[in-house]
């Protein structure tokens, strides 16, 4: 199976900060990498697909980059509603594995 | 409104069975592929099952042989039949619609719409 590892596991930041979360896969996955946001009690939300394509309706402060084995999710200026857990997921192979998550908390 | 609503979760004893349902609205169910994803307490997301429009099916090793994914296009519903349940199956179970973006010969898959989940607790 392809493993994807996120870092950091948790992150404290303030409103207005620029934040980056990284995702690394154990194999070359081209751009078969998605990013999701999840808040407790809510449905997970797709943010970015194919490594860098912003899902419709997602604010432009979110961006994704990378290809191959290394990927980055960037939030350019944190807003209060952005405090959540973020997951990457590879979709090049079954099983479509998720990273372990990055919990973004308010400093 | 595009919506996926899961149901059928509950408390079940180890070794027991449960059938989860996911009813969709706001789009044409038969045109899409679907997934089940779960989240154990305090853990991250885990993909567990997939079904295509033509009933191609895949499972994660962790549930292979113990769960069956199915769909009923007439009822716009997705199902997950779970048996031989274990404590480690305790989780919040989500259904998710799958889409793809096509670039040249390549299909890039993603789960664009999710439900809020239904909770399964396996305990004696």
Short mmCIF file of N, CA, C and O in Angstrom, two decimals, chain A residues 36-87:
data_model
loop_
_atom_site.label_atom_id
_atom_site.label_comp_id
_atom_site.label_asym_id
_atom_site.label_seq_id
_atom_site.Cartn_x
_atom_site.Cartn_y
_atom_site.Cartn_z
N UNK A 36 -8.43 17.64 2.28
CA UNK A 36 -9.75 17.80 2.87
C UNK A 36 -9.62 18.52 4.21
O UNK A 36 -8.61 18.40 4.90
N UNK A 37 -10.69 19.20 4.55
CA UNK A 37 -10.83 19.86 5.85
C UNK A 37 -11.96 19.16 6.60
O UNK A 37 -13.00 18.87 6.02
N UNK A 38 -11.76 18.92 7.90
CA UNK A 38 -12.80 18.28 8.68
C UNK A 38 -12.94 18.94 10.04
O UNK A 38 -11.94 19.13 10.74
N UNK A 39 -14.17 19.28 10.36
CA UNK A 39 -14.50 19.80 11.68
C UNK A 39 -15.41 18.82 12.39
O UNK A 39 -16.23 18.15 11.74
N UNK A 40 -15.30 18.69 13.72
CA UNK A 40 -16.13 17.74 14.46
C UNK A 40 -17.62 17.97 14.21
O UNK A 40 -18.10 19.11 14.21
N UNK A 41 -18.32 16.87 13.95
CA UNK A 41 -19.77 16.96 13.74
C UNK A 41 -20.18 17.42 12.35
O UNK A 41 -21.38 17.52 12.07
N UNK A 42 -19.20 17.68 11.51
CA UNK A 42 -19.51 18.14 10.15
C UNK A 42 -19.03 17.12 9.12
O UNK A 42 -18.20 16.26 9.40
N UNK A 43 -19.56 17.24 7.93
CA UNK A 43 -19.05 16.43 6.83
C UNK A 43 -17.68 16.94 6.41
O UNK A 43 -17.45 18.15 6.37
N UNK A 44 -16.73 16.03 6.12
CA UNK A 44 -15.46 16.49 5.55
C UNK A 44 -15.72 17.30 4.28
O UNK A 44 -16.69 17.07 3.55
N UNK A 45 -14.81 18.23 4.04
CA UNK A 45 -14.95 19.17 2.92
C UNK A 45 -13.74 19.06 2.01
O UNK A 45 -12.60 19.18 2.48
N UNK A 46 -13.97 18.86 0.73
CA UNK A 46 -12.88 18.83 -0.25
C UNK A 46 -12.37 20.24 -0.47
O UNK A 46 -13.15 21.16 -0.74
N UNK A 47 -11.06 20.42 -0.36
CA UNK A 47 -10.44 21.73 -0.61
C UNK A 47 -9.72 21.78 -1.95
O UNK A 47 -9.90 22.71 -2.73
N UNK A 48 -8.87 20.81 -2.17
CA UNK A 48 -7.95 20.79 -3.31
C UNK A 48 -7.96 19.38 -3.89
O UNK A 48 -7.90 18.39 -3.14
N UNK A 49 -8.02 19.26 -5.22
CA UNK A 49 -7.85 17.96 -5.86
C UNK A 49 -6.78 18.05 -6.94
O UNK A 49 -6.42 19.15 -7.38
N UNK A 50 -6.29 16.88 -7.33
CA UNK A 50 -5.18 16.81 -8.30
C UNK A 50 -4.05 17.76 -7.89
O UNK A 50 -3.50 18.49 -8.70
N UNK A 51 -3.75 17.73 -6.62
CA UNK A 51 -2.62 18.43 -5.99
C UNK A 51 -2.76 19.94 -5.90
O UNK A 51 -2.31 20.53 -4.91
N UNK A 52 -3.39 20.58 -6.93
CA UNK A 52 -3.35 22.05 -6.92
C UNK A 52 -4.63 22.71 -7.42
O UNK A 52 -4.68 23.95 -7.50
N UNK A 53 -5.64 21.94 -7.76
CA UNK A 53 -6.88 22.51 -8.28
C UNK A 53 -7.84 22.81 -7.13
O UNK A 53 -8.22 21.91 -6.37
N UNK A 54 -8.22 24.07 -7.03
CA UNK A 54 -9.10 24.51 -5.95
C UNK A 54 -10.54 24.07 -6.26
O UNK A 54 -11.08 24.35 -7.34
N UNK A 55 -11.15 23.38 -5.31
CA UNK A 55 -12.55 22.97 -5.47
C UNK A 55 -13.44 24.22 -5.53
O UNK A 55 -13.20 25.23 -4.84
N UNK A 56 -14.48 24.14 -6.32
CA UNK A 56 -15.42 25.24 -6.44
C UNK A 56 -15.96 25.64 -5.06
O UNK A 56 -16.34 24.79 -4.25
N UNK A 57 -15.96 26.95 -4.82
CA UNK A 57 -16.51 27.45 -3.56
C UNK A 57 -15.51 27.57 -2.43
O UNK A 57 -15.82 28.15 -1.39
N UNK A 58 -14.32 27.03 -2.62
CA UNK A 58 -13.29 27.10 -1.57
C UNK A 58 -12.53 28.42 -1.72
O UNK A 58 -12.13 28.80 -2.83
N UNK A 59 -12.34 29.13 -0.62
CA UNK A 59 -11.66 30.44 -0.71
C UNK A 59 -10.26 30.34 -1.29
O UNK A 59 -9.55 29.35 -1.08
N UNK A 60 -9.86 31.39 -1.98
CA UNK A 60 -8.57 31.40 -2.67
C UNK A 60 -7.38 31.48 -1.73
O UNK A 60 -6.24 31.36 -2.17
N UNK A 61 -7.61 31.67 -0.44
CA UNK A 61 -6.48 31.65 0.51
C UNK A 61 -5.92 30.22 0.66
O UNK A 61 -4.80 30.06 1.17
N UNK A 62 -6.67 29.23 0.22
CA UNK A 62 -6.19 27.85 0.22
C UNK A 62 -5.50 27.58 -1.13
O UNK A 62 -6.03 27.93 -2.19
N UNK A 63 -4.35 26.94 -1.07
CA UNK A 63 -3.68 26.53 -2.30
C UNK A 63 -2.90 25.25 -2.04
O UNK A 63 -2.50 24.96 -0.90
N UNK A 64 -2.70 24.50 -3.11
CA UNK A 64 -1.94 23.26 -3.02
C UNK A 64 -0.85 23.23 -4.07
O UNK A 64 -1.00 23.82 -5.15
N UNK A 65 0.24 22.55 -3.75
CA UNK A 65 1.34 22.42 -4.70
C UNK A 65 2.02 21.08 -4.50
O UNK A 65 1.79 20.39 -3.50
N UNK A 66 2.87 20.75 -5.46
CA UNK A 66 3.66 19.54 -5.36
C UNK A 66 3.31 18.51 -6.41
O UNK A 66 2.27 18.60 -7.09
N UNK A 67 4.18 17.54 -6.56
CA UNK A 67 3.96 16.40 -7.43
C UNK A 67 4.98 15.33 -7.07
O UNK A 67 6.00 15.65 -6.44
N UNK A 68 4.70 14.11 -7.48
CA UNK A 68 5.64 13.04 -7.17
C UNK A 68 5.43 12.50 -5.77
O UNK A 68 4.52 11.71 -5.54
N UNK A 69 6.28 12.91 -4.84
CA UNK A 69 6.16 12.41 -3.47
C UNK A 69 5.94 13.50 -2.42
O UNK A 69 5.64 13.18 -1.27
N UNK A 70 6.10 14.75 -2.79
CA UNK A 70 6.03 15.83 -1.80
C UNK A 70 4.99 16.88 -2.18
O UNK A 70 5.03 17.41 -3.30
N UNK A 71 4.12 17.19 -1.23
CA UNK A 71 2.99 18.07 -1.48
C UNK A 71 2.84 19.04 -0.31
O UNK A 71 3.21 18.73 0.82
N UNK A 72 2.26 20.20 -0.62
CA UNK A 72 2.06 21.23 0.39
C UNK A 72 0.66 21.81 0.26
O UNK A 72 0.20 22.10 -0.85
N UNK A 73 0.00 21.97 1.40
CA UNK A 73 -1.23 22.76 1.48
C UNK A 73 -0.86 24.06 2.18
O UNK A 73 -0.26 24.03 3.26
N UNK A 74 -1.22 25.18 1.57
CA UNK A 74 -0.93 26.49 2.15
C UNK A 74 -2.23 27.24 2.40
O UNK A 74 -3.11 27.26 1.53
N UNK A 75 -2.33 27.83 3.57
CA UNK A 75 -3.41 28.77 3.87
C UNK A 75 -2.73 30.12 4.03
O UNK A 75 -1.91 30.31 4.95
N UNK A 76 -3.05 31.05 3.16
CA UNK A 76 -2.24 32.28 3.07
C UNK A 76 -2.48 33.22 4.25
O UNK A 76 -1.56 33.90 4.70
N UNK A 77 -3.71 33.29 4.73
CA UNK A 77 -4.04 34.17 5.85
C UNK A 77 -5.17 33.52 6.64
O UNK A 77 -6.33 33.58 6.22
N UNK A 78 -4.82 32.90 7.75
CA UNK A 78 -5.79 32.11 8.51
C UNK A 78 -6.99 32.94 8.95
O UNK A 78 -6.84 34.07 9.44
N UNK A 79 -8.15 32.34 8.76
CA UNK A 79 -9.39 32.92 9.25
C UNK A 79 -9.94 32.07 10.39
O UNK A 79 -9.59 30.89 10.51
N UNK A 80 -10.78 32.63 11.22
CA UNK A 80 -11.28 31.85 12.38
C UNK A 80 -11.92 30.53 11.99
O UNK A 80 -11.80 29.54 12.72
N UNK A 81 -12.59 30.49 10.83
CA UNK A 81 -13.28 29.27 10.40
C UNK A 81 -12.33 28.20 9.87
O UNK A 81 -12.77 27.09 9.55
N UNK A 82 -11.06 28.49 9.76
CA UNK A 82 -10.09 27.54 9.22
C UNK A 82 -9.53 26.58 10.27
O UNK A 82 -8.81 25.64 9.93
N UNK A 83 -9.85 26.82 11.54
CA UNK A 83 -9.32 25.94 12.58
C UNK A 83 -10.09 24.63 12.53
O UNK A 83 -11.29 24.58 12.77
N UNK A 84 -9.36 23.56 12.17
CA UNK A 84 -9.95 22.28 11.83
C UNK A 84 -8.82 21.26 11.70
O UNK A 84 -7.65 21.59 11.94
N UNK A 85 -9.17 20.05 11.30
CA UNK A 85 -8.17 19.04 10.98
C UNK A 85 -8.11 18.87 9.47
O UNK A 85 -9.15 18.84 8.80
N UNK A 86 -6.91 18.78 8.95
CA UNK A 86 -6.69 18.68 7.51
C UNK A 86 -6.07 17.33 7.17
O UNK A 86 -5.18 16.85 7.88
N UNK A 87 -6.56 16.74 6.07
CA UNK A 87 -6.08 15.43 5.63
C UNK A 87 -5.68 15.50 4.17
O UNK A 87 -6.38 16.11 3.34
#
